[in-house]
Coordinates of C-alpha atoms in Angstrom, one line a residue:
X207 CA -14.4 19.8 1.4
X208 CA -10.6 20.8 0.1
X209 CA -9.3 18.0 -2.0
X210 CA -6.0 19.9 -2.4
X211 CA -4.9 18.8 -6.0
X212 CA -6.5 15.9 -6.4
X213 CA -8.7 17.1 -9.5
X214 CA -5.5 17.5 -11.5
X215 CA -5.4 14.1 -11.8
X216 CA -4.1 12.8 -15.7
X217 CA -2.3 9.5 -16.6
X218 CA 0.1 9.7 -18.9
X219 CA 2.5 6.8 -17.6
X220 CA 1.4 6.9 -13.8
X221 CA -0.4 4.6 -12.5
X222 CA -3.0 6.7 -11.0
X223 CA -2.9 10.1 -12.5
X224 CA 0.3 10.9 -10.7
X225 CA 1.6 12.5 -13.8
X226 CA -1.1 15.7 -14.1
X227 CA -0.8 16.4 -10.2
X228 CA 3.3 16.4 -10.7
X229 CA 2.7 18.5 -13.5
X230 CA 0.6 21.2 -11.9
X231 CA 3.1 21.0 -8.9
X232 CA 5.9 22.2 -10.8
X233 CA 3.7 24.4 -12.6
X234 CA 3.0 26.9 -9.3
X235 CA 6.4 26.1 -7.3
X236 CA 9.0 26.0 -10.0
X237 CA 11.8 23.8 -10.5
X238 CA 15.1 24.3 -9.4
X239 CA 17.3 21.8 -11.1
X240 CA 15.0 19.3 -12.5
X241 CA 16.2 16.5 -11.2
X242 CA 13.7 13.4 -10.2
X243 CA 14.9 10.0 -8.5
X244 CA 12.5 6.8 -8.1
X245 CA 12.6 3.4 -6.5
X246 CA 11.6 0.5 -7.3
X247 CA 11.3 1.8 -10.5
X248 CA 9.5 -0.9 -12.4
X249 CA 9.7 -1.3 -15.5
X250 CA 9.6 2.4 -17.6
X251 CA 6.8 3.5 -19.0
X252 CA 3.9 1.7 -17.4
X253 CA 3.2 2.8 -14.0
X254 CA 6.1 5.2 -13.7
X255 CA 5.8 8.3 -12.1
X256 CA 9.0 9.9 -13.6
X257 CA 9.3 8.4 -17.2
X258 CA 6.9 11.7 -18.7
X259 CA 9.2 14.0 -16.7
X260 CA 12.7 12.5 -17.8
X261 CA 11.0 11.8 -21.7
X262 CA 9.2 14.6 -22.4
X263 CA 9.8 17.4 -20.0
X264 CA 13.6 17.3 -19.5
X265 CA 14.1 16.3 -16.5
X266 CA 17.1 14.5 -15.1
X267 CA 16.7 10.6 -13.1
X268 CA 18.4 8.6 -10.8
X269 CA 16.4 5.4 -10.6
X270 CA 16.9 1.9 -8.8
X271 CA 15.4 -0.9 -9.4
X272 CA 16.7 -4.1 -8.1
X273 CA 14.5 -6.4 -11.0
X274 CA 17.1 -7.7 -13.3
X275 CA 14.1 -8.1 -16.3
X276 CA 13.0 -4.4 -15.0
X277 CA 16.4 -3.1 -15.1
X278 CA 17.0 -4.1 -18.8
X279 CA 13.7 -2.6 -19.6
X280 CA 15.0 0.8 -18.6
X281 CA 18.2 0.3 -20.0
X282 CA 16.1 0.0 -23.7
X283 CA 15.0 3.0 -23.0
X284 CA 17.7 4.6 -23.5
X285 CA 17.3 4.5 -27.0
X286 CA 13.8 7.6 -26.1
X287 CA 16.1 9.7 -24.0
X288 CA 19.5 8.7 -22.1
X289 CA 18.5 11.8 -19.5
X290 CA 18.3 8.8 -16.4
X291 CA 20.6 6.5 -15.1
X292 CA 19.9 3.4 -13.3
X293 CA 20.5 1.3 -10.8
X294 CA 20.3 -3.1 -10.4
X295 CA 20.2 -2.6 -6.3
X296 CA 17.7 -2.1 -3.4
X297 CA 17.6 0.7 -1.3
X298 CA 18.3 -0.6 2.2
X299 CA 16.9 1.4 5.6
X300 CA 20.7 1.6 7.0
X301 CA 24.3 0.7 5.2
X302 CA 26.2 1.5 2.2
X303 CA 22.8 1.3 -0.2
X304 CA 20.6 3.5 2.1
X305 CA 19.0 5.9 0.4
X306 CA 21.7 9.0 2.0
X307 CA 24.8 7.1 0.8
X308 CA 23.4 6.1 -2.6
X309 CA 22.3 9.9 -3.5
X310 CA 25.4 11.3 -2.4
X311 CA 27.5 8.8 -4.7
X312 CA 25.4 10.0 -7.2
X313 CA 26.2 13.4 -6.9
X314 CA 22.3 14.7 -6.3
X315 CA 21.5 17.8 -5.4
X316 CA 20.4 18.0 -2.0
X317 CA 17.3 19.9 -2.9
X318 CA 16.5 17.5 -5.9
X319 CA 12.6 18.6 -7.2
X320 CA 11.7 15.0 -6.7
X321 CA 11.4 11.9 -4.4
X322 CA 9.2 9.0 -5.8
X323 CA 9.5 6.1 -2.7
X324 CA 7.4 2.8 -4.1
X325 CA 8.4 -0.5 -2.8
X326 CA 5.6 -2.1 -1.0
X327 CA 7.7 -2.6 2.2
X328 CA 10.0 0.0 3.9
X329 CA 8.7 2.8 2.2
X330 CA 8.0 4.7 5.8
X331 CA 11.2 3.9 7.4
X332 CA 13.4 4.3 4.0
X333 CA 11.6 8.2 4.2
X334 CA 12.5 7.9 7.8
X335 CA 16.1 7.1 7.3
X336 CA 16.8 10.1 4.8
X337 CA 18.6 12.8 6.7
X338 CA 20.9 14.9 4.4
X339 CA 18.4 15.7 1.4
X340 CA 15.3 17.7 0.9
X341 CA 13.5 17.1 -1.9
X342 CA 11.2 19.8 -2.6
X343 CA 8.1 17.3 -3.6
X344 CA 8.1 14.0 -2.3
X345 CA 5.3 10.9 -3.7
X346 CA 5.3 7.6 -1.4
X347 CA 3.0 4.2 -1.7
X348 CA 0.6 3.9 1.5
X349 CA -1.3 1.0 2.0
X350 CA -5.0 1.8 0.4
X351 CA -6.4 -0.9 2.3
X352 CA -5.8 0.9 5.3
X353 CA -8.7 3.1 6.4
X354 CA -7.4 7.3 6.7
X355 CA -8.2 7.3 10.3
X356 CA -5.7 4.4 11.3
X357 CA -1.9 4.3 12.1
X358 CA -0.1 1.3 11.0
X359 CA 3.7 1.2 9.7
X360 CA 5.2 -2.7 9.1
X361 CA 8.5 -3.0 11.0
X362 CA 11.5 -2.5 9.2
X363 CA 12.4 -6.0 7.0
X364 CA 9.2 -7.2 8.0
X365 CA 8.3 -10.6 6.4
X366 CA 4.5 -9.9 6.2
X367 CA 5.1 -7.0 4.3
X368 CA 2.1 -4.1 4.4
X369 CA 4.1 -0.7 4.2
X370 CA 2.8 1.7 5.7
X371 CA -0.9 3.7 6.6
X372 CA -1.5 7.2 4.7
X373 CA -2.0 8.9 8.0
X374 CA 1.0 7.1 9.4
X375 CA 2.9 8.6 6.6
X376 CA 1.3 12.1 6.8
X377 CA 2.3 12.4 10.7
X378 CA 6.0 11.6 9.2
X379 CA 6.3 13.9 6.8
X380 CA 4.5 16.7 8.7
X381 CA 7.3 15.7 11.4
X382 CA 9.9 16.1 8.5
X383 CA 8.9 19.7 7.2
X384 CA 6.5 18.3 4.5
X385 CA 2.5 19.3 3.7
X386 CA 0.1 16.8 2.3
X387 CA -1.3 18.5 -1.0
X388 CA -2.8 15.0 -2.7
X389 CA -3.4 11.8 -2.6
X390 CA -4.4 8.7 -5.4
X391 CA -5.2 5.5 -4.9
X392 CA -2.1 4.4 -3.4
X393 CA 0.1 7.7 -3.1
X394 CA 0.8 10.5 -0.8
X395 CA 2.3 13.4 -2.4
X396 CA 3.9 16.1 0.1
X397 CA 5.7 19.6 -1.1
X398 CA 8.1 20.9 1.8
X399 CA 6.8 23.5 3.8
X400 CA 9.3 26.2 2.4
X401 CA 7.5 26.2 -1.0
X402 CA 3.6 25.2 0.0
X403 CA 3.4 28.8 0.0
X404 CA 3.4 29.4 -3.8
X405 CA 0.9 26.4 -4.5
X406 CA -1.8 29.1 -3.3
X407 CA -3.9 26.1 -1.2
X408 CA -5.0 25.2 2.1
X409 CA -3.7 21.6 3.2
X410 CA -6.7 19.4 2.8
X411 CA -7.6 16.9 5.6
X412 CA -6.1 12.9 4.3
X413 CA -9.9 11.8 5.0
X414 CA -10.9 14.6 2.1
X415 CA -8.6 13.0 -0.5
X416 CA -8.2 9.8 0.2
X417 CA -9.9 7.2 -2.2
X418 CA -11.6 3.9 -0.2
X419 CA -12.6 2.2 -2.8
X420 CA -9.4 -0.5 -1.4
X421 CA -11.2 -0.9 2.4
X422 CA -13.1 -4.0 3.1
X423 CA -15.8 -3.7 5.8
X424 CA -17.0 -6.5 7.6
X425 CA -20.8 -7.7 8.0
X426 CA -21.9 -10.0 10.4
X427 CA -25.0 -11.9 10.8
X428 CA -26.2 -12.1 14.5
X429 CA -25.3 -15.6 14.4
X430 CA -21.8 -14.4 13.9
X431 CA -21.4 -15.7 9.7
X432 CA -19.4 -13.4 8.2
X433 CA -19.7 -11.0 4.8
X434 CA -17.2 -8.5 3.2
X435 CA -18.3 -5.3 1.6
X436 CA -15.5 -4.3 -0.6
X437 CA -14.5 -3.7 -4.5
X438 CA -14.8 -6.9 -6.4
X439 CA -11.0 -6.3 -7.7
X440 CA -10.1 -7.8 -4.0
X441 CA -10.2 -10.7 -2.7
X442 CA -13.2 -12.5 0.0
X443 CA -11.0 -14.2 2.1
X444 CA -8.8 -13.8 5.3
X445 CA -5.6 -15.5 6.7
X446 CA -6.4 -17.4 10.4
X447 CA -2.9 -17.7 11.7
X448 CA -4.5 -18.6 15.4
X449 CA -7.0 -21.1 14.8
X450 CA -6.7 -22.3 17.7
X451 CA -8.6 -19.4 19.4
X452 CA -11.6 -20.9 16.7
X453 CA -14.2 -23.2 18.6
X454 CA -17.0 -24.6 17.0
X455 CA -20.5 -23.6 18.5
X456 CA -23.7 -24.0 17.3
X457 CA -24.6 -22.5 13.6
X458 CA -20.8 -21.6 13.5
X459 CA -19.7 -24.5 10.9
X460 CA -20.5 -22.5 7.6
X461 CA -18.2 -20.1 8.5
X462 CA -15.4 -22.2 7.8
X463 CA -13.9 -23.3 4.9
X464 CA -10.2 -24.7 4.3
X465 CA -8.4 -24.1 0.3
X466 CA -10.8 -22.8 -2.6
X467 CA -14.1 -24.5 -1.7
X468 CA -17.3 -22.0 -1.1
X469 CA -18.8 -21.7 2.4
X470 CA -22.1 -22.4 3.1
X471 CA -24.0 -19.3 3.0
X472 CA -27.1 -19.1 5.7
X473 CA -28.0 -16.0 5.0
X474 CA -29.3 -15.7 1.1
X475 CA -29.9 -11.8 1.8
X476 CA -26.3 -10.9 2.8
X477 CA -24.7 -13.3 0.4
X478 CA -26.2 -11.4 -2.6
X479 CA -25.1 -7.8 -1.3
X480 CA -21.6 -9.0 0.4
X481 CA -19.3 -12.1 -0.4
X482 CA -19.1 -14.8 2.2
X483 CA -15.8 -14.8 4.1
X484 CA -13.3 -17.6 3.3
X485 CA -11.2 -19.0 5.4
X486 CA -7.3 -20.2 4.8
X487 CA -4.3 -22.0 6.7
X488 CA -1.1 -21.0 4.7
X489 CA 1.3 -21.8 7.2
X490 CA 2.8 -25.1 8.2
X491 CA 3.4 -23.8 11.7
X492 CA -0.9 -23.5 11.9
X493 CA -0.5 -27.9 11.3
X494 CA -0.9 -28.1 15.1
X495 CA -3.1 -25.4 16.0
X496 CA -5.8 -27.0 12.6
X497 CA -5.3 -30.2 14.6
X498 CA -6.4 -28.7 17.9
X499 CA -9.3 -26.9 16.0
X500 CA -10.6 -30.1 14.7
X501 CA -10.2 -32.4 18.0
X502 CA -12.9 -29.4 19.2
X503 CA -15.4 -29.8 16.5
X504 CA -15.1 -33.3 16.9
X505 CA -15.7 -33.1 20.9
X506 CA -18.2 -30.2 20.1
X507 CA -20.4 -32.3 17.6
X508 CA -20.6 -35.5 20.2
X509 CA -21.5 -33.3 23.0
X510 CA -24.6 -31.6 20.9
X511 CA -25.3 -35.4 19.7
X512 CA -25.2 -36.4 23.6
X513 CA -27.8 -33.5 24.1
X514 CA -29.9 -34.3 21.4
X515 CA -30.2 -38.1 21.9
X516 CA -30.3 -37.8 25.7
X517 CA -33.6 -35.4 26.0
X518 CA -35.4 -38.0 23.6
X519 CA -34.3 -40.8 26.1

């Protein structure tokens, strides 16, 4: 199994070791003109994927980050090294702040060392959108809990916002000239096919580098209760938008349960190994559908009380 540069992992102000694979990167292919751009930035030092570059190797940022407590936070920073400037906006798909028009008011190079796309929402479609540049590495956010195998990108503006799958992402930059050559916990990091060459590796396959620890699986008990398997750093519940499609059968009622109370658990086995799916309505539009949900417990539990009372007759 190749796991491409994933063992160079090291956090120095990363998030997830982004910092030692950057490093070894530049180590093999160069750099041409050192010159890094990130959005959303955050705030600096913690969880930044540029700060060690711009602080302590040189390097040269455009950032943007649209936080106005953020944006202050890298202004203080100033005071460490004044090698960055940055930006109060957002990076929009299209218009005067996509990413083209905001790098070329900038006066970037067009083959800048380094891309760094984290925003939770348009990532995939901001990547899309970028036509004029080529940065020679380029690190964007997939969705970790997103299994490898599956393609899913949120649409652009999307108010459910889920970004984008890794392999959706991979198939993208492939498309745009780029190789996968890592991946952490929540990044993809591609080097453009012109200088892959020099890194001396085979491309490893996403399913070889990418960390699941993020996926939920789901159990179910033959009378159809439900269990998650997943890390204990995410949550045991799911969002019902369509309740009505719910009915209420037999053995079925313990698998329901409406703002923080605990479902009943029938299966004492399952429940110790997995946790117990909860069940929320977040959404005033769901008012109606709740409604029609309860009208067919209600009409479920009389006809099972009908049953049970008319055999004894």
């Amino acid at each position: 199994m190749d796991i491409g540069l994933n063992k160079y992992k090291k956090i120095i102000n990363s998030q997830w070791g982004e910092d030692g694979i950057l490093e070894e990167i530049f180590k093999r292919i160069g750099t041409k003109n050192k010159i890094c751009v990130e959005f959303g930035a955050g705030n600096g030092k913690e969880l930044s994927n540029i700060w060690y570059l711009i602080k302590d190797l040189g390097w040269h940022g455009l950032l943007m980050e649209p936080n106005e407590k953020n944006f202050n936070k890298w202004e203080e920073l100033k005071k460490e090294s004044d090698n960055f400037k940055v930006l109060k906006k957002f990076v929009s798909i299209d218009g005067e702040n996509c990413l083209d028009s905001i790098l070329e008011n900038n006066n970037i190079d067009k083959d800048l060392d380094l891309l760094s796309i984290d925003i939770d929402s348009n990532d995939y479609h901001i990547f899309e959108s970028l036509k004029k540049y080529d940065p020679r590495v380029v690190i964007i956010e997939h969705n970790p809990t997103i299994p490898p195998e599956f393609e899913a990108v949120q649409a652009p503006n999307e108010e459910e916002n889920y970004g984008a799958s890794a392999k959706s992402l991979v198939k993208l930059a492939n498309k745009k000239g780029y190789k996968l050559v890592a991946a952490t916990h929540t990044n993809c990091i591609f080097v453009h096919q012109k200088y892959f060459v020099d890194l001396n590796i085979q491309e490893p396959k996403l399913e070889d580098v990418f960390d699941r620890s993020a996926i939920s699986y789901l159990v179910s008990a033959v009378n159809g209760s439900t269990y998650l398997a997943c890390s204990n750093d995410y949550p045991s519940f799911t969002y019902l938008y369509d309740s009505y499609n719910l009915y209420a059968k037999k053995g079925s009622l313990h698998t329901l349960s409406c703002g923080l109370s605990i479902n009943k658990n029938n299966s004492k086995t399952l429940s110790r190994q997995f946790k117990p799916v909860k069940i929320f309505w977040n959404r005033q539009e769901n008012t109606v559908n709740l409604l029609h949900f309860i009208i067919n417990i209600f009409n479920n539990l009389i006809k099972l009380i009908r049953k049970k009372y008319g055999k004894r007759k």
